[in-house]
Coordinates of C-alpha atoms and ligand atoms in Angstrom, one line a residue:
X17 CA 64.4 184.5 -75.7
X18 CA 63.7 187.9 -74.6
X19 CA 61.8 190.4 -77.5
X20 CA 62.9 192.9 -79.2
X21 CA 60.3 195.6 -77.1
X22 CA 61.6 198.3 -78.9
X23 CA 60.1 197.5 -82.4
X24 CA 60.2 200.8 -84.7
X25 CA 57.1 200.8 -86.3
X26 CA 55.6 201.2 -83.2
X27 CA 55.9 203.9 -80.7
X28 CA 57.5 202.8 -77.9
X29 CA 55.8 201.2 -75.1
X30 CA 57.0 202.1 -72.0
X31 CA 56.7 199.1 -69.4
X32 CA 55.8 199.7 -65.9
X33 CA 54.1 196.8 -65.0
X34 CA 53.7 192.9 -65.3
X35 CA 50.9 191.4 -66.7
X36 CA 50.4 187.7 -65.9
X37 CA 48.1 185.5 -68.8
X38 CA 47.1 181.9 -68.7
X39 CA 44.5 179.4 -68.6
X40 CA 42.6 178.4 -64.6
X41 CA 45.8 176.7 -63.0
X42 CA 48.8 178.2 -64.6
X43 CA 49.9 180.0 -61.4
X44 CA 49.1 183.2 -61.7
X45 CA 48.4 184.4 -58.7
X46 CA 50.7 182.0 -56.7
X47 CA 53.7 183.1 -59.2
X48 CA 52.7 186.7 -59.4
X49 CA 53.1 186.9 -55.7
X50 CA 56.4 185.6 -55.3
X51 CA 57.7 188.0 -58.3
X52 CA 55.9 190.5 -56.9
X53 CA 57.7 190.2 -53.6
X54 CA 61.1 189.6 -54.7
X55 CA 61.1 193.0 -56.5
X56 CA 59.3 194.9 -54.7
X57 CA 56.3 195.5 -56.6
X58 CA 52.7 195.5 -55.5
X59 CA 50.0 192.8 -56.3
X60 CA 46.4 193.0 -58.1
X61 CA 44.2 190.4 -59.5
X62 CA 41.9 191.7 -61.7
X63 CA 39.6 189.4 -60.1
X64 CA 39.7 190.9 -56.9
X65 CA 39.3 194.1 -58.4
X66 CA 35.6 192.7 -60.0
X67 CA 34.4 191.3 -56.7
X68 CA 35.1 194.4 -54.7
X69 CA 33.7 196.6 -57.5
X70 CA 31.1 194.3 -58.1
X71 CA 30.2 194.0 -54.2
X72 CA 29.7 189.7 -55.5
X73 CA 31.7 187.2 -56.1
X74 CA 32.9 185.4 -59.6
X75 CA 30.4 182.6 -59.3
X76 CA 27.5 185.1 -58.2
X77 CA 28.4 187.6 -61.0
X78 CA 28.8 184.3 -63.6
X79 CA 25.5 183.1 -62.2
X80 CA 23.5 186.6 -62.0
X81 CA 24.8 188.1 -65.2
X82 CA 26.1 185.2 -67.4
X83 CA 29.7 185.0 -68.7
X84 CA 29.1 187.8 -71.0
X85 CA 28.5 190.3 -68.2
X86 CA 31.5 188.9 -66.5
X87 CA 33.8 189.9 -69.4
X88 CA 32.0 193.7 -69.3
X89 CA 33.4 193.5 -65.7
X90 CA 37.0 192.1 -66.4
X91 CA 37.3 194.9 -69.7
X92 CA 36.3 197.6 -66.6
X93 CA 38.6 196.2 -64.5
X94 CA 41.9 196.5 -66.9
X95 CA 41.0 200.3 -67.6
X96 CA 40.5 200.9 -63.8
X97 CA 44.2 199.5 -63.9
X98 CA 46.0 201.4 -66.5
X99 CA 47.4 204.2 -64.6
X100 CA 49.2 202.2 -62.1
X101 CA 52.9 201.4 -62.0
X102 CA 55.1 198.7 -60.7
X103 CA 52.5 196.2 -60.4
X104 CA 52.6 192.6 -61.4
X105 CA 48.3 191.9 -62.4
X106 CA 47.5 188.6 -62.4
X107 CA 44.6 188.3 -65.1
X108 CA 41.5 186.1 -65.6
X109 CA 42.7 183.2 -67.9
X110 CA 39.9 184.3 -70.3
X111 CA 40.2 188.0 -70.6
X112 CA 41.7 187.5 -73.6
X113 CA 38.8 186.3 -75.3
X114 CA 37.9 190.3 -75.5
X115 CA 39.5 191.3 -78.8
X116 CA 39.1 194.6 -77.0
X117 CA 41.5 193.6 -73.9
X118 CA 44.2 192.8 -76.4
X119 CA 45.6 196.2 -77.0
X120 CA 44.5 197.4 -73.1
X121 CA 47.1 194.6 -72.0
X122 CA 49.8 195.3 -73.8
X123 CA 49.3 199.0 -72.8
X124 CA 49.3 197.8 -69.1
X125 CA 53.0 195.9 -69.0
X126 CA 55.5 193.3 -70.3
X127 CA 52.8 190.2 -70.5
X128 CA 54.1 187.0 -69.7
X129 CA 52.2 183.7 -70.4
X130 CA 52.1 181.0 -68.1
X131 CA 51.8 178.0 -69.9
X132 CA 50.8 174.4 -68.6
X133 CA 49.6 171.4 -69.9
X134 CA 45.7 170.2 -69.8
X135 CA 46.6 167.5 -67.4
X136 CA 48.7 169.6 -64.9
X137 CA 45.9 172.6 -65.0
X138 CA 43.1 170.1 -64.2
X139 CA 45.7 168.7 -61.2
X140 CA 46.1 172.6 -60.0
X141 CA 42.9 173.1 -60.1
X142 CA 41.0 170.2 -59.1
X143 CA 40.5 170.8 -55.4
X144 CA 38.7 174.3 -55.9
X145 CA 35.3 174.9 -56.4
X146 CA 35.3 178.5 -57.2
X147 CA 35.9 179.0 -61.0
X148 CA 32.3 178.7 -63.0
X149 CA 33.7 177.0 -66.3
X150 CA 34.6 173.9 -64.4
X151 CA 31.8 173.0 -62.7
X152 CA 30.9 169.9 -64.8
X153 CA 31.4 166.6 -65.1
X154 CA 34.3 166.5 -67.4
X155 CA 36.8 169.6 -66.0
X156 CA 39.9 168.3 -67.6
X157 CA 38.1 168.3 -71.2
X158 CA 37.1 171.6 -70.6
X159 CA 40.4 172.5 -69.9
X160 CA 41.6 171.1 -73.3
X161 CA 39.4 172.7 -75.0
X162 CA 39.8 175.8 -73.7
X163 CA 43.7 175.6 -74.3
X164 CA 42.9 174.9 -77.7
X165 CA 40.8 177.6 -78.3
X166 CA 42.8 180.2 -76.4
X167 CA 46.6 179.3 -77.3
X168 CA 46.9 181.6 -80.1
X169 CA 45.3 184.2 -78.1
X170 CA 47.4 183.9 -75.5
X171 CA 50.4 183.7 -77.9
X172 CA 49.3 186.9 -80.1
X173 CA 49.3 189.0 -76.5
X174 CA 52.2 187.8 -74.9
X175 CA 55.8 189.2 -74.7
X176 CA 57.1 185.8 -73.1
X177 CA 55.8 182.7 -73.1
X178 CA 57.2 180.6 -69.7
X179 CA 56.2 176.9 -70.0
X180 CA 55.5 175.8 -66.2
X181 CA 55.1 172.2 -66.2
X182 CA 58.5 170.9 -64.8
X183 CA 59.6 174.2 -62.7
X184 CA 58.3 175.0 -59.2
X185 CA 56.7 178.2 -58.5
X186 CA 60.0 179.4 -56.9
X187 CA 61.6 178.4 -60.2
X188 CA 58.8 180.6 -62.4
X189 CA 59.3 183.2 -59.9
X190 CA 63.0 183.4 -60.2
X191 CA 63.3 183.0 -63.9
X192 CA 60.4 185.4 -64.5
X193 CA 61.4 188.2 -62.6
X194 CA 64.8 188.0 -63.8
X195 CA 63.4 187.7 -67.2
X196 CA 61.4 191.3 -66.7
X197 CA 64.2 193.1 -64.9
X198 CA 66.6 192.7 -68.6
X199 CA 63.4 193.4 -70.3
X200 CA 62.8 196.8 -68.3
X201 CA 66.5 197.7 -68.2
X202 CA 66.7 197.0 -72.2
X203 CA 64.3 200.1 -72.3
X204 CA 65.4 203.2 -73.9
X205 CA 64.9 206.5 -71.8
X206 CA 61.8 208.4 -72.3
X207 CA 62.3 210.9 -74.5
Ligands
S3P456 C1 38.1 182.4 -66.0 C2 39.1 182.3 -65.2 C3 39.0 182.7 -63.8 C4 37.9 183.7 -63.6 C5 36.7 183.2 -64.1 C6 36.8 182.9 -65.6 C7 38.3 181.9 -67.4 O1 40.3 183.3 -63.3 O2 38.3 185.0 -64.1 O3 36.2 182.1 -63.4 O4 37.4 182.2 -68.3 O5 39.3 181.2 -67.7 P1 41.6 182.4 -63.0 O6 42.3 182.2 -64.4 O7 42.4 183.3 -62.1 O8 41.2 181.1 -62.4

């Protein structure tokens, strides 16, 4: 079901952009890709955005800095964001751990969750060794865990909520960006 965007005791966001949530292995930036293509918007990772501001990579910053310094850099990286339009930003699947990002994402776009399930993220996700918070013996665990802990987070910041499992990216892709484009033109004109 699409959301009311237009909710009246609130002023009226005006949605420019996509904002893609979800846990490591939801398909963010495979999906965002695809939408991002098929409408004609541009592409950013707020991960890419930390390396090349940060002149190191995720692992190097995570190892250098710790996670907390990692989350100074994702917060930096959403306001460096806000003035663009017609992007779809695929996010880090912890930024909203920041009760401070909350607000910043919503201000940034129509945010869509990409939901999966423990056992398909750890599939997805299995073969890379780039992403600090799985490299331990138990990855799939941590991936439960995380989902537990991050659900409602995920729930409380997104307009949509896209449950993954079954559907290829293609499918996402399709259904997503038709999803956005009633959600845009549902907009009233600014005033
Ligand atoms: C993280 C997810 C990663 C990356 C970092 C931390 C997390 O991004 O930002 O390793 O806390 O879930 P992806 O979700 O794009 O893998």
């Amino acid at each position: 079901m699409i959301p009311d965007l237009q909710d009246s005791t609130q002023p009226a966001r005006r949605l420019n952009n996509i904002v893609l949530v979800g846990l490591m292995g939801s398909g963010k930036t495979t999906v965002g890709k695809l939408v991002a293509q098929s409408i004609g918007f541009n592409f950013v990772d707020t991960d890419d955005v930390i390396t090349r501001a940060a002149g190191k990579s995720i692992p190097d910053i995570f190892s250098e800095e710790g996670e907390a310094g990692f989350r100074v850099h994702e917060t930096n990286a959403l306001r460096q964001l806000m003035n663009e339009q017609q992007c779809v930003i695929a996010t880090g699947g912890g930024i909203v751990t920041q009760p401070h990002n909350l607000p910043l994402l919503k201000e940034l776009g129509y945010v869509v969750w990409l939901f999966a399930t423990p056992e398909i993220l750890h599939a997805r996700t299995a073969h890379s060794d780039e992403r600090p918070l799985l490299r331990n013996n138990d990855p799939a665990g941590t991936l439960r865990s995380l989902l537990n802990a991050r659900a409602p987070l995920y729930q409380q910041a997104c307009d949509l909520k896209i449950t993954t499992d079954d559907l290829s990216v293609h499918d996402v892709a399709y259904g997503l960006a038709e999803s956005v484009r009633v959600a845009f033109a549902q907009q009233k004109p600014a005033s």
